[in-house]
Coordinates of C-alpha atoms and ligand atoms in Angstrom, one line a residue:
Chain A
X216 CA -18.4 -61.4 71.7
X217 CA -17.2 -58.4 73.3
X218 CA -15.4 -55.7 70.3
X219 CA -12.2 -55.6 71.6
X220 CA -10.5 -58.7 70.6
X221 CA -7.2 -58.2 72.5
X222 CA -6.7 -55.7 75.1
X223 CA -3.3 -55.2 77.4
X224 CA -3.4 -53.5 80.3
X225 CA -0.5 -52.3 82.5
X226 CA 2.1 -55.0 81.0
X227 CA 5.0 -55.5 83.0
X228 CA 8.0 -57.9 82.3
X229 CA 11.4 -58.2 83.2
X230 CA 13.9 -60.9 81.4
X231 CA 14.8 -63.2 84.2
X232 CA 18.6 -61.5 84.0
X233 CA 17.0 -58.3 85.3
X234 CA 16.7 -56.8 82.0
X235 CA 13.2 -54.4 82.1
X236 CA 11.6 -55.2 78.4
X237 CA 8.3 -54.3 79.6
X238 CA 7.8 -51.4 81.6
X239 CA 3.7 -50.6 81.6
X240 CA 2.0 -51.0 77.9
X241 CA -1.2 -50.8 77.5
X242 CA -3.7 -50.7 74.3
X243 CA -6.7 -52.1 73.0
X244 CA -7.6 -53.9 69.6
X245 CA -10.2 -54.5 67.8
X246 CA -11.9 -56.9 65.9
X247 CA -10.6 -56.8 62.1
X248 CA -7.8 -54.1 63.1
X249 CA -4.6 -54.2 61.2
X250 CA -1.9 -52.6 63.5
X251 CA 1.8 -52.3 63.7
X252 CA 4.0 -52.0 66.3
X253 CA 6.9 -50.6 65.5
X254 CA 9.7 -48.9 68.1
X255 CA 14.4 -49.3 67.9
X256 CA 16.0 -52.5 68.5
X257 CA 15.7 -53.7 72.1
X258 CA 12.4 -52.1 72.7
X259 CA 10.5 -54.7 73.4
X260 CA 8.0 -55.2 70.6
X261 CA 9.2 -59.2 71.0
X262 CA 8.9 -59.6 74.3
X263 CA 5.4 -58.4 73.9
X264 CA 4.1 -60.3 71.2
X265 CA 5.3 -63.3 73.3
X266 CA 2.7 -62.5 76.1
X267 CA -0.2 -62.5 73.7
X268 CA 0.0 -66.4 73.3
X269 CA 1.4 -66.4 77.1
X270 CA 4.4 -67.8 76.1
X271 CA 5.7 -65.5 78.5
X272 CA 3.7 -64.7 82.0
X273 CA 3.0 -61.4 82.3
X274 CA 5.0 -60.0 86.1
X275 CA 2.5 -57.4 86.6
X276 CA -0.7 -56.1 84.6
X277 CA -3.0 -58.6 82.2
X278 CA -3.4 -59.5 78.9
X279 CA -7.0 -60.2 77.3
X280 CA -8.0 -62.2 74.2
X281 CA -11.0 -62.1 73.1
X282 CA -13.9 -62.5 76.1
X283 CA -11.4 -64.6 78.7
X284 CA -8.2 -63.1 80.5
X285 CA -5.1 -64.9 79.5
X286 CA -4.6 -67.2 82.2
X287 CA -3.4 -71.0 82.5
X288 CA -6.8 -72.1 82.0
X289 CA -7.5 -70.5 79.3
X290 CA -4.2 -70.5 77.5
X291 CA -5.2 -73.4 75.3
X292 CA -8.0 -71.3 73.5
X293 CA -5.8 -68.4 73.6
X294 CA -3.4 -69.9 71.5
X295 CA -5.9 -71.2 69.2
X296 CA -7.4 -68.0 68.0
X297 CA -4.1 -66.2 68.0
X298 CA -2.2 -67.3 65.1
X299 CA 1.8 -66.6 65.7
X300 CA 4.3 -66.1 62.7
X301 CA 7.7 -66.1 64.1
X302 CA 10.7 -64.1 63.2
X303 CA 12.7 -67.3 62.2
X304 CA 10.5 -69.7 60.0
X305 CA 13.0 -72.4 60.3
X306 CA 11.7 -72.6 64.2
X307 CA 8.3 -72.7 63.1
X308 CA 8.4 -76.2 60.1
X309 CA 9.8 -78.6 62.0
X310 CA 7.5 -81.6 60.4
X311 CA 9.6 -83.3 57.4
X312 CA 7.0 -81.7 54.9
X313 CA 5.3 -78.9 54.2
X314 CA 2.1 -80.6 53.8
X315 CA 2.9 -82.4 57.3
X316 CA 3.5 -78.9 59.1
X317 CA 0.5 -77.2 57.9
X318 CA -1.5 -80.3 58.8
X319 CA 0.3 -80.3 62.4
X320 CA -2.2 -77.7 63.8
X321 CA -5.6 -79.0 62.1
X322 CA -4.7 -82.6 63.5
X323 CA -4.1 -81.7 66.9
X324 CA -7.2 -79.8 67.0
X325 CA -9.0 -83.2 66.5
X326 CA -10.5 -82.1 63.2
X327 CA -11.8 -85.1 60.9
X328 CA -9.3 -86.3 57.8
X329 CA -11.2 -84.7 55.3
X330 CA -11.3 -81.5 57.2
X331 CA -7.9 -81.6 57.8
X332 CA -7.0 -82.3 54.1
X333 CA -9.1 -79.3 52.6
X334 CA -7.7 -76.7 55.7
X335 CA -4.1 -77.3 54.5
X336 CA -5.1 -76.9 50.5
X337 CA -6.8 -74.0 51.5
X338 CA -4.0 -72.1 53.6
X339 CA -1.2 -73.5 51.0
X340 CA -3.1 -72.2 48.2
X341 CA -3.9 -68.7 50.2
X342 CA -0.1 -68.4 50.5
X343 CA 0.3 -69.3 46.5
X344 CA 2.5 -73.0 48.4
X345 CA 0.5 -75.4 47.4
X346 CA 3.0 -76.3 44.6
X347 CA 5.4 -77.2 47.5
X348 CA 3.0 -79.6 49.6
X349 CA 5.9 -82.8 49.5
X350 CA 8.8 -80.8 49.9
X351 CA 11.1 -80.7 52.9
X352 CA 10.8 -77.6 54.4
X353 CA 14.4 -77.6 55.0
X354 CA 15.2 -77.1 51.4
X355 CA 12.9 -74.0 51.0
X356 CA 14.1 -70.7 49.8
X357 CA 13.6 -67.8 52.3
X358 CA 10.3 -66.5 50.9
X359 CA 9.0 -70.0 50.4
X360 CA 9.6 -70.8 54.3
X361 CA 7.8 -67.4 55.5
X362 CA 4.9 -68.6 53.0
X363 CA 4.6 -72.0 54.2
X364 CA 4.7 -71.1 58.0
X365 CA 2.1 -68.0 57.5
X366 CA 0.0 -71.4 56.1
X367 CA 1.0 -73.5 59.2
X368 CA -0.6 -70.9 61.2
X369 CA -4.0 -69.6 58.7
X370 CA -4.6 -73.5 58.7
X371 CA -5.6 -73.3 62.3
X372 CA -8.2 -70.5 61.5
X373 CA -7.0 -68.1 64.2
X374 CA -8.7 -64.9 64.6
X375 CA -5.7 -63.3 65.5
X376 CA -2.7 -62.9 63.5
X377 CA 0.6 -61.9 65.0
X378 CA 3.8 -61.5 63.5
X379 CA 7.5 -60.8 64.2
X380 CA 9.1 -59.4 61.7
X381 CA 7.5 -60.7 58.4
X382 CA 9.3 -59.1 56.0
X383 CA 13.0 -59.5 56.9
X384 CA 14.9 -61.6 54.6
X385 CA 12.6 -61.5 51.3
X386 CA 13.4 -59.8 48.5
X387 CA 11.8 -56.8 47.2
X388 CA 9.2 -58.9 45.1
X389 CA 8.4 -61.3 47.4
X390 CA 7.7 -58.7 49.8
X391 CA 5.4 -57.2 47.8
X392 CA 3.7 -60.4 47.3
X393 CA 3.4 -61.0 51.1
X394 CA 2.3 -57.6 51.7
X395 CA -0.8 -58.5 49.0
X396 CA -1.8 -62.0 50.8
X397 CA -1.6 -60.2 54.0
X398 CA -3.9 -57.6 52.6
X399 CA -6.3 -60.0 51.4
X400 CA -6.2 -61.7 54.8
X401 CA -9.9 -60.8 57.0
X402 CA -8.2 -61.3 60.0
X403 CA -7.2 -59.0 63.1
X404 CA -3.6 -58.5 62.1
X405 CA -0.7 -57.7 65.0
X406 CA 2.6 -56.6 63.1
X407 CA 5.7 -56.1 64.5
X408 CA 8.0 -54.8 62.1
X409 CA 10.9 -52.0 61.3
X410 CA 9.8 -52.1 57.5
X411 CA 7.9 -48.7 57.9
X412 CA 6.7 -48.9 54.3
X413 CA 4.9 -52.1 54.8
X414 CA 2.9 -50.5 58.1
X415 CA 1.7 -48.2 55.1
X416 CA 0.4 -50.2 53.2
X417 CA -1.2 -52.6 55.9
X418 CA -1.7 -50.7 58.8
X419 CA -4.1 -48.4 59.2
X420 CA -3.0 -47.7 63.3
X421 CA 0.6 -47.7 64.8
X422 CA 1.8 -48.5 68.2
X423 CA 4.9 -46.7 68.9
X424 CA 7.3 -48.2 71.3
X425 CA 10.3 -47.3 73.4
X426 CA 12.5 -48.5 75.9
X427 CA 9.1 -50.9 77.5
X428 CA 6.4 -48.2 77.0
X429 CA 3.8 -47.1 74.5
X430 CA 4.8 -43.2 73.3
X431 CA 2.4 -43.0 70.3
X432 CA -0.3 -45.1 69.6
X433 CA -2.6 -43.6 66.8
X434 CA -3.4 -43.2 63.0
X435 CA -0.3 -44.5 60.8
X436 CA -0.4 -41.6 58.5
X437 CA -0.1 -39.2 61.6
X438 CA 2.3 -40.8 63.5
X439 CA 4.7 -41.2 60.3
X440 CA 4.4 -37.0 59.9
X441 CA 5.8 -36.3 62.7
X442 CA 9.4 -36.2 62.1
X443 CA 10.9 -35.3 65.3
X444 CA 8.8 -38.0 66.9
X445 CA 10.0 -40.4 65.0
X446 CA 14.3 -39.6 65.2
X447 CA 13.2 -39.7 69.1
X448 CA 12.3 -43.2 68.5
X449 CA 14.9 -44.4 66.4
X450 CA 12.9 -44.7 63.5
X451 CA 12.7 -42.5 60.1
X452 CA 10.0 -41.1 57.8
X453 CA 8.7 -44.3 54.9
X454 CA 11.0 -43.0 51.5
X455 CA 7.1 -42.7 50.9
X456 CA 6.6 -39.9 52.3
X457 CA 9.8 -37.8 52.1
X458 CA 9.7 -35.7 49.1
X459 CA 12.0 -36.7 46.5
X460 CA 15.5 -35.5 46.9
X461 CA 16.0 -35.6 42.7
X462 CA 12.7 -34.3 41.6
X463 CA 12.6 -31.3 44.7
X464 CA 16.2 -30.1 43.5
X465 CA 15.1 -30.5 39.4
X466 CA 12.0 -28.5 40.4
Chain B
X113 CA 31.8 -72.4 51.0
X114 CA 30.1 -75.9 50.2
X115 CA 27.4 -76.4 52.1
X116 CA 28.2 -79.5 54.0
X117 CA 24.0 -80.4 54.0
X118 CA 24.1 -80.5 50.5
X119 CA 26.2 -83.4 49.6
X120 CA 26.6 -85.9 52.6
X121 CA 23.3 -84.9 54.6
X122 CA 21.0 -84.6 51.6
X123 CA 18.8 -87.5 52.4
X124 CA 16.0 -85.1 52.0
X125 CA 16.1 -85.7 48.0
X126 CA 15.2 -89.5 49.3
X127 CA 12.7 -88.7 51.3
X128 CA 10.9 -86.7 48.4
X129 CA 10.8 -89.8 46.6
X130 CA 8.7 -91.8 49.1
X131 CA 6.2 -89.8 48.4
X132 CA 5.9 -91.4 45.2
X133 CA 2.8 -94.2 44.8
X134 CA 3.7 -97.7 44.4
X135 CA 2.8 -101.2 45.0
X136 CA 6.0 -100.7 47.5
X137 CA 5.3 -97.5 49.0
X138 CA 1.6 -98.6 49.9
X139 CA 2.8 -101.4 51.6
X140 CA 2.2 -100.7 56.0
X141 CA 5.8 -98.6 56.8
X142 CA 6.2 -101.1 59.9
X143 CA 6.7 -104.2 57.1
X144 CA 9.6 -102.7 55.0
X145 CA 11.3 -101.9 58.3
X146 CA 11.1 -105.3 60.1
X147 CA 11.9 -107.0 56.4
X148 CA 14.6 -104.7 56.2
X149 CA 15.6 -105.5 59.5
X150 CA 15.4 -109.5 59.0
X151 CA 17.7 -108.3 55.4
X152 CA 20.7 -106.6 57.1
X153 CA 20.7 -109.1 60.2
X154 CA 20.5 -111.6 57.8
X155 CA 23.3 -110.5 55.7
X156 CA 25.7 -109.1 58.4
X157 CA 25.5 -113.2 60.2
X158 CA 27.3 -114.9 57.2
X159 CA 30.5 -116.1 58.3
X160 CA 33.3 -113.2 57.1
X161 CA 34.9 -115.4 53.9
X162 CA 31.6 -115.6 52.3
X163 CA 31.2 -114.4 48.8
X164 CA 28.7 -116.5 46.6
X165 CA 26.1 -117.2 49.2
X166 CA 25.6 -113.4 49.4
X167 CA 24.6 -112.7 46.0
X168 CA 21.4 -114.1 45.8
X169 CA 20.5 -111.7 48.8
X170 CA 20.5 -108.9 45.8
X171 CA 17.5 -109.9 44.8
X172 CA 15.9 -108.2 47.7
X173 CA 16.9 -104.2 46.6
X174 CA 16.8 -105.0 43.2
X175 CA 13.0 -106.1 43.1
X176 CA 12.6 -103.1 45.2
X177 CA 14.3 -101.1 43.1
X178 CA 12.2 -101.8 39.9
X179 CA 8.6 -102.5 41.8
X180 CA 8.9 -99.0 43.4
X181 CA 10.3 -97.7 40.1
X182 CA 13.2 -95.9 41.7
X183 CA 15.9 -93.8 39.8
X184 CA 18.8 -96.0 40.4
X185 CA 21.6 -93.5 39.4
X186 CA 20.5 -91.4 42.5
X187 CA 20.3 -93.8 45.1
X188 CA 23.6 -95.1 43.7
X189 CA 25.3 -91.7 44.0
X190 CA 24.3 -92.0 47.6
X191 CA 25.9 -95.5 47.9
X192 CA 29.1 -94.2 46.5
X193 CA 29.3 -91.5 49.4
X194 CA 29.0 -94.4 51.7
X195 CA 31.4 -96.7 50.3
X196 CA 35.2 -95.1 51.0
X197 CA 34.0 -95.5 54.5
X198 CA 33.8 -99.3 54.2
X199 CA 36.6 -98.9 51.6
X200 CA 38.9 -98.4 54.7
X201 CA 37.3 -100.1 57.1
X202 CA 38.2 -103.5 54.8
X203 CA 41.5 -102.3 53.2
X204 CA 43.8 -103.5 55.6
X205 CA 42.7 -107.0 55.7
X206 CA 44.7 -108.2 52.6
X207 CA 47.6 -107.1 54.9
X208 CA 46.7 -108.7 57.5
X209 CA 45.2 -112.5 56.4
X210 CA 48.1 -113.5 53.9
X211 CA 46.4 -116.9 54.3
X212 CA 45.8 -118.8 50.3
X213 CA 42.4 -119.5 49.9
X214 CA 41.8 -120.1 46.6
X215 CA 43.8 -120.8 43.5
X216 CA 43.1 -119.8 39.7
X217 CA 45.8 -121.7 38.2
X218 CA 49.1 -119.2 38.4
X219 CA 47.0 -116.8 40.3
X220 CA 46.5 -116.9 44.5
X221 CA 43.9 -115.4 46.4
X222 CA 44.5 -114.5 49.6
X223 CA 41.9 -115.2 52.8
X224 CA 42.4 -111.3 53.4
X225 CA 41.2 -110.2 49.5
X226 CA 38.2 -112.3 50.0
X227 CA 36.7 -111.0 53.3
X228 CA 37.7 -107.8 51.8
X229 CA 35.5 -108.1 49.3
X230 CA 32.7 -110.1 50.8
X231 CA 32.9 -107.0 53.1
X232 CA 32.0 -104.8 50.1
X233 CA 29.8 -106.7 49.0
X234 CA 28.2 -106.7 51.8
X235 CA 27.8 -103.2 52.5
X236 CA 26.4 -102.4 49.5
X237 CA 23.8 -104.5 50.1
X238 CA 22.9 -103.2 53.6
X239 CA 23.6 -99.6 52.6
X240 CA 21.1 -100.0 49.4
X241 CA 18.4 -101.6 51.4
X242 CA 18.7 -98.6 54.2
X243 CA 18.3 -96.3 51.3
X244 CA 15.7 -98.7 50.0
X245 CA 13.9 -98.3 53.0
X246 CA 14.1 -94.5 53.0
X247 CA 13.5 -93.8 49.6
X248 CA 9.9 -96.1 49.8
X249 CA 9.1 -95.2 53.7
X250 CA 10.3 -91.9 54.5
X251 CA 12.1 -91.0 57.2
X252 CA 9.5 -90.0 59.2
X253 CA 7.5 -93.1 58.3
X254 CA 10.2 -95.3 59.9
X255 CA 10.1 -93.0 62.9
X256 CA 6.3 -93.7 62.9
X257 CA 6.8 -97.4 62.4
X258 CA 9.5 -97.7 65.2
X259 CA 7.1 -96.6 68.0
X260 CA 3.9 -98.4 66.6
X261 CA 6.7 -101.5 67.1
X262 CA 7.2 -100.5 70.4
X263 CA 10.0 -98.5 70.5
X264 CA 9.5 -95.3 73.3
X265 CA 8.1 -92.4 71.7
X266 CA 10.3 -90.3 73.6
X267 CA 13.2 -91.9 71.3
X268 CA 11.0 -91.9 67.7
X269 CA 10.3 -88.6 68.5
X270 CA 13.8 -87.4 69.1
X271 CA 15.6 -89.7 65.8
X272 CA 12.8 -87.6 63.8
X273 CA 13.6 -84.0 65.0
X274 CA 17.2 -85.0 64.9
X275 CA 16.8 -85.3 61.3
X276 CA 14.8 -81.9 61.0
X277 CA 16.8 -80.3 62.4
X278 CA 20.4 -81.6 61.8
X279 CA 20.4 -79.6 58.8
X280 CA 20.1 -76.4 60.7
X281 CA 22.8 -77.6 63.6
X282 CA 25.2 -78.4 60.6
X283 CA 24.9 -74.7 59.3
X284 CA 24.7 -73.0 62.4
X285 CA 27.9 -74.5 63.6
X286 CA 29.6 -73.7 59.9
X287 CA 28.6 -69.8 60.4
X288 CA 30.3 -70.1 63.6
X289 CA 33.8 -71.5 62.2
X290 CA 33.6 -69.4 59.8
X291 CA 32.9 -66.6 62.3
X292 CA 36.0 -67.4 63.7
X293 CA 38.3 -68.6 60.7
X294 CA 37.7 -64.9 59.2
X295 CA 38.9 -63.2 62.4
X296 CA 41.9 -65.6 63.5
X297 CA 45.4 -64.6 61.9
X298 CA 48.7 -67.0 62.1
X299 CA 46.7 -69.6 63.8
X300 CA 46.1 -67.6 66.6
X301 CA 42.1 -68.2 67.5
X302 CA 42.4 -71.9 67.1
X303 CA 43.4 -72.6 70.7
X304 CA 41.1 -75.3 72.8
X305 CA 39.8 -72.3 75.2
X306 CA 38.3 -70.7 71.4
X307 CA 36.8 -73.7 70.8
X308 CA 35.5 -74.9 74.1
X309 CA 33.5 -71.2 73.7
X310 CA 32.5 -72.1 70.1
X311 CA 30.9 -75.6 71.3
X312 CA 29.3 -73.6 74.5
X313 CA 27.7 -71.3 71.8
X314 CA 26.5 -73.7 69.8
X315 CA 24.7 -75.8 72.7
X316 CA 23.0 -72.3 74.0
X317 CA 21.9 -71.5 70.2
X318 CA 20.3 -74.6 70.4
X319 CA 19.1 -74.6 73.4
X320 CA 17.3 -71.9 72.7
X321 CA 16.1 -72.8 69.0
X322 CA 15.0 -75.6 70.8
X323 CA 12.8 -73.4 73.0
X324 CA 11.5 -71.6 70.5
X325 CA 10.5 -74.7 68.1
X326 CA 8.9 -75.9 71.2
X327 CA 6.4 -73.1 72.1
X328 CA 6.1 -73.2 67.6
X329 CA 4.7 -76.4 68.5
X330 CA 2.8 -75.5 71.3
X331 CA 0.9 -72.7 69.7
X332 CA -0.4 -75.7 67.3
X333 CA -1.8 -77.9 69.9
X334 CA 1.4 -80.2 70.8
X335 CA -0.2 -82.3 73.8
X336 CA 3.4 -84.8 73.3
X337 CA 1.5 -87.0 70.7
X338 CA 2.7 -86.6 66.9
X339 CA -0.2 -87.0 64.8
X340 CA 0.6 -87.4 61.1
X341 CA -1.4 -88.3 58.0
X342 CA -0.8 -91.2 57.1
X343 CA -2.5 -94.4 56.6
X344 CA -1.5 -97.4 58.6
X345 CA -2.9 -101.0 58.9
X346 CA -1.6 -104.4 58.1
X347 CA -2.9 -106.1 55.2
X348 CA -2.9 -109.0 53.0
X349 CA 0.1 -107.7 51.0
X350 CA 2.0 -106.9 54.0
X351 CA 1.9 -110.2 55.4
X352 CA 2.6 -111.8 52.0
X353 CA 5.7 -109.4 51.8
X354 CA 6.8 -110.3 55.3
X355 CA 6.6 -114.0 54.8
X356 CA 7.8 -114.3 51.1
X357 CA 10.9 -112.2 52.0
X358 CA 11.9 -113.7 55.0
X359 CA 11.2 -117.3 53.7
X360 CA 13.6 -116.0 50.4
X361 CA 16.3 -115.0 53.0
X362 CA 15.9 -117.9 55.6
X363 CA 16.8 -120.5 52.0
X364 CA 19.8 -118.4 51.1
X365 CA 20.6 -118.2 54.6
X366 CA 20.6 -122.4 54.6
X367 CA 22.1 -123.2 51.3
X368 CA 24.3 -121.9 49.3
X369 CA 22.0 -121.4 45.9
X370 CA 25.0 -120.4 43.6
X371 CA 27.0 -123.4 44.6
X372 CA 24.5 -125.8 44.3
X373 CA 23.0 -124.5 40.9
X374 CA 27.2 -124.4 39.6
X375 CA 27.0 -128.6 40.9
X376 CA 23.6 -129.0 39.2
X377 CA 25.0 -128.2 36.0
X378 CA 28.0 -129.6 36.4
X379 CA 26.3 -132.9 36.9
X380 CA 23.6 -132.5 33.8
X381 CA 26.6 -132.0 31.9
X382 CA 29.3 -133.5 32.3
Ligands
ATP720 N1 16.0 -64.0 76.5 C1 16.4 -62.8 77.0 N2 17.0 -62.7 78.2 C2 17.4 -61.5 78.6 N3 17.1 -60.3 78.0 C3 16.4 -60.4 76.9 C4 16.0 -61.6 76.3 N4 15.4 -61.4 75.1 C5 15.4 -60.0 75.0 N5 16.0 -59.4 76.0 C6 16.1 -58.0 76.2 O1 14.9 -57.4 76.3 C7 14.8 -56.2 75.7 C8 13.7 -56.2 74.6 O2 14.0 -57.1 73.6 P1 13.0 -57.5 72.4 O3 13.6 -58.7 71.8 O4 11.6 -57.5 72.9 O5 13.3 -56.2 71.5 P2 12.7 -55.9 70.0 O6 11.9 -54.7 70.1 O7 12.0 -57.2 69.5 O8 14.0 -55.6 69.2 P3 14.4 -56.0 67.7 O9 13.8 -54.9 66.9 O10 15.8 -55.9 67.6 O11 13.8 -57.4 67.4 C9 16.2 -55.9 75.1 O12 16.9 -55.0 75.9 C10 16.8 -57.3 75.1 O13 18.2 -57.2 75.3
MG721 MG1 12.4 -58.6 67.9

């Protein structure tokens, strides 16, 4: 297996309205890498995570996963070791359970009953879900939906994870209790996010992103110190790091 | 604002309960729906002034009521929300049939009161054994059962994501008129053109939720086929639920029991 699990090169992609998300982006992960990808509103950090399960075909420039190019052929593998989380859990549990949903993947892989019964205990119980196994989905709070789709996707066993978004719509303590599974998670991580904060605690590397393009693509810590930089992309320093307005003015 | 999905829609709280264990809920999902099927068809053929030839029919949700050990006040709260429906679908029919058809001494009972009530009676009995059905099956077992009876996938498929996701259709469509009730003044906002755009919305939201469950789906595998745990297979207690029931309902369907057992005892004592 070659060490760079997912590499883009040259990515190009226009919304079929004309609208240029993508305009050139290229970087390289590798295996066990936690990075974020963070850029404004609009700049394309969606549209990209789309091409790396080729839900979207890329108009110029290629995508990689693992030793294959992503092409038609080999889209079915693709999307097996890349685990997506999307931005909206309710368009991820569409099965009338939770137990169900998580067992969706696992069952269309062809995997044996047993199998199939101790991957979803597994992936509930590494989300802290497996308390809401015969539930609805439907009738999940917000926290308890992100949980129980991040399981519908670890049940797969994906090298990969992406995510849109994770963090939008918890509250601050389950936040913090995502952020700890996540960390406890031995998988290449993909993280798309605006929660600066959480790329701090997770991500050791930062993809900066703007208007289609890759501007900064480095070590978190030295991306987030420079502040000019980051106005320029729309984004702003983690309260981490700022000094304390109360304590600087006391002192 | 109540959410509308939690009082009328809320069939999920039935669904959670078939995922009880019984001697009921083991039985093959495909048996309780074709019984079910042979109850309401059953039921619904009786000629519309019938009244005591019904009521051994309650037999039927009742023993499935206490074999799968269901909480009756629930499924009974659901039965009420169904009822003023049926409530005015009968109501006029005192009006209508004026015609005598029974007498209790000073007191006349009108043809219309009687196939009013046989109407109630009637829908209580095909409501509860729907509910019956769900609260022992789930709905996605019925969905399952349908298209291993023979029913196009296409269709089992669609009555089961209709159900995930009429939740989510029901609020998305509240946000909207809500959207618009806090921005229209004097009535102003509420013309046909506001809400041809509000019903265009909604189809595009959909559409492209629909889209996005569908590459969810796809990133699991999805090859059209819904695979589902859940053991099926006919055996000896589903064909000895099959044939007891619908041997119970072809009798009551042939004689009226009450009547005759009322002229049995009539005749042992006087
Ligand atoms: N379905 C679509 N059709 C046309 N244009 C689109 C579509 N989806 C997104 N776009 C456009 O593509 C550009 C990139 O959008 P994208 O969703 O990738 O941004 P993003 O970085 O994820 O933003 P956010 O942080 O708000 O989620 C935007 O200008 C957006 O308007
Ligand atoms: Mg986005």
């Amino acid at each position: 297996m070659s060490h760079h699990i997912v590499e883009v090169a040259d990515l190009c992609y226009a919304y079929p309205d004309g609208t240029a998300a993508l305009n050139g982006v290229n970087f390289c992960i590798h295996h066990g890498e936690s990075v974020a990808i963070v850029g404004a509103n609009g700049a394309g950090k969606s549209t990209l995570l789309l091409h790396l399960n080729g839900y979207l075909t890329p108009m110029q420039g290629r995508v990689r996963i693992g030793d294959y190019p992503l092409t038609k052929e080999t889209l079915q593998d693709a999307r097996r070791s890349v685990g997506m989380v999307f931005q909206d859990p309710d368009d991820q549990l569409f099965m009338p359970t939770v137990y169900d949903d998580v067992a969706f993947g696992p069952l269309n892989l062809g995997l044996p009953l047993d199998e199939v019964d101790l991957r979803v205990e597994a992936a509930l119980s590494q989300v802290g879900a497996l308390h809401l196994k015969d539930r609805p989905p439907y009738h999940l709070s917000g926290g308890e939906k992100r949980a129980v789709a991040i399981a519908s996707v670890l049940s797969m066993s994906p090298d990969i994870l992406v995510m849109d978004e994770p963090t939008t719509g918890l509250d601050p303590r389950g936040r913090r209790m995502l952020i700890e599974q996540l960390h406890s998670f031995q998988h290449t991580k993909i993280i798309a996010t605006h929660d600066l904060d959480l790329v701090l605690d997770l991500c050791e590397r930062t993809i900066v992103i703007r208007e289609g393009r890759v501007t900064a693509d480095g070590p978190t810590l030295d991306i987030f110190r420079d502040e000019a930089f980051l106005a320029e992309s729309h984004l702003e320093k983690p309260l981490r790091l700022q000094a304390c307005p109360i304590c600087s003015r006391k002192g | 604002m109540a959410r509308i999905d939690s009082t009328i829609f809320d069939l999920g709280s039935l669904d959670a309960l078939a995922y009880r264990r019984s001697g009921i809920h083991a039985l093959d999902p495909r048996t309780k729906v074709v019984t079910t099927a042979l109850f309401v068809l059953t039921v619904v053929s009786f000629d519309k002034y019938t009244l005591s030839a019904l009521l051994p029919f309650v037999l039927f949700p009742l023993a499935l009521f206490v074999r799968a050990e269901l909480p009756v006040g629930q499924i009974l709260k659901k039965l009420l929300l169904a009822l003023p429906f049926v409530f005015f679908i009968g109501i006029f029919n005192p009006w209508f049939d004026q015609r005598p058809l029974l007498e209790f001494g000073p007191l006349t009972i009108t043809g219309g009161w009687v196939s009013f009530a046989s109407i109630l009676l009637r829908s209580v009995l095909t409501v509860t054994a729907a509910l019956t059905l769900i609260a022992t099956t789930s709905f996605t077992g019925i969905c399952m059962a349908l298209e291993k009876l023979g029913c196009p996938r296409v269709f089992a498929l669609q009555l089961m994501f209709l159900y995930r996701y009429l939740f989510v259709l029901v609020e998305e469509a509240t946000r909207l008129i809500r959207a618009r009730a806090l921005r229209s003044f004097h009535g102003r906002g509420h013309s046909l053109r506001v809400f041809g755009s509000l019903l265009g919305q909604l189809l595009l939201r959909s559409l492209e939720r629909a889209q996005r469950i569908h590459l969810a789906m796809q990133c699991r595998g999805f090859d059209g086929e819904i695979r589902m745990r859940r053991p099926l297979g006919i055996h000896l207690r589903d064909v000895v639920f099959l044939l007891g029931w619908s041997g119970w309902f072809a009798v009551c369907r042939t004689w009226n029991l009450p009547q005759l057992l009322g002229t049995l005892f009539l005749e042992l004592f006087a």
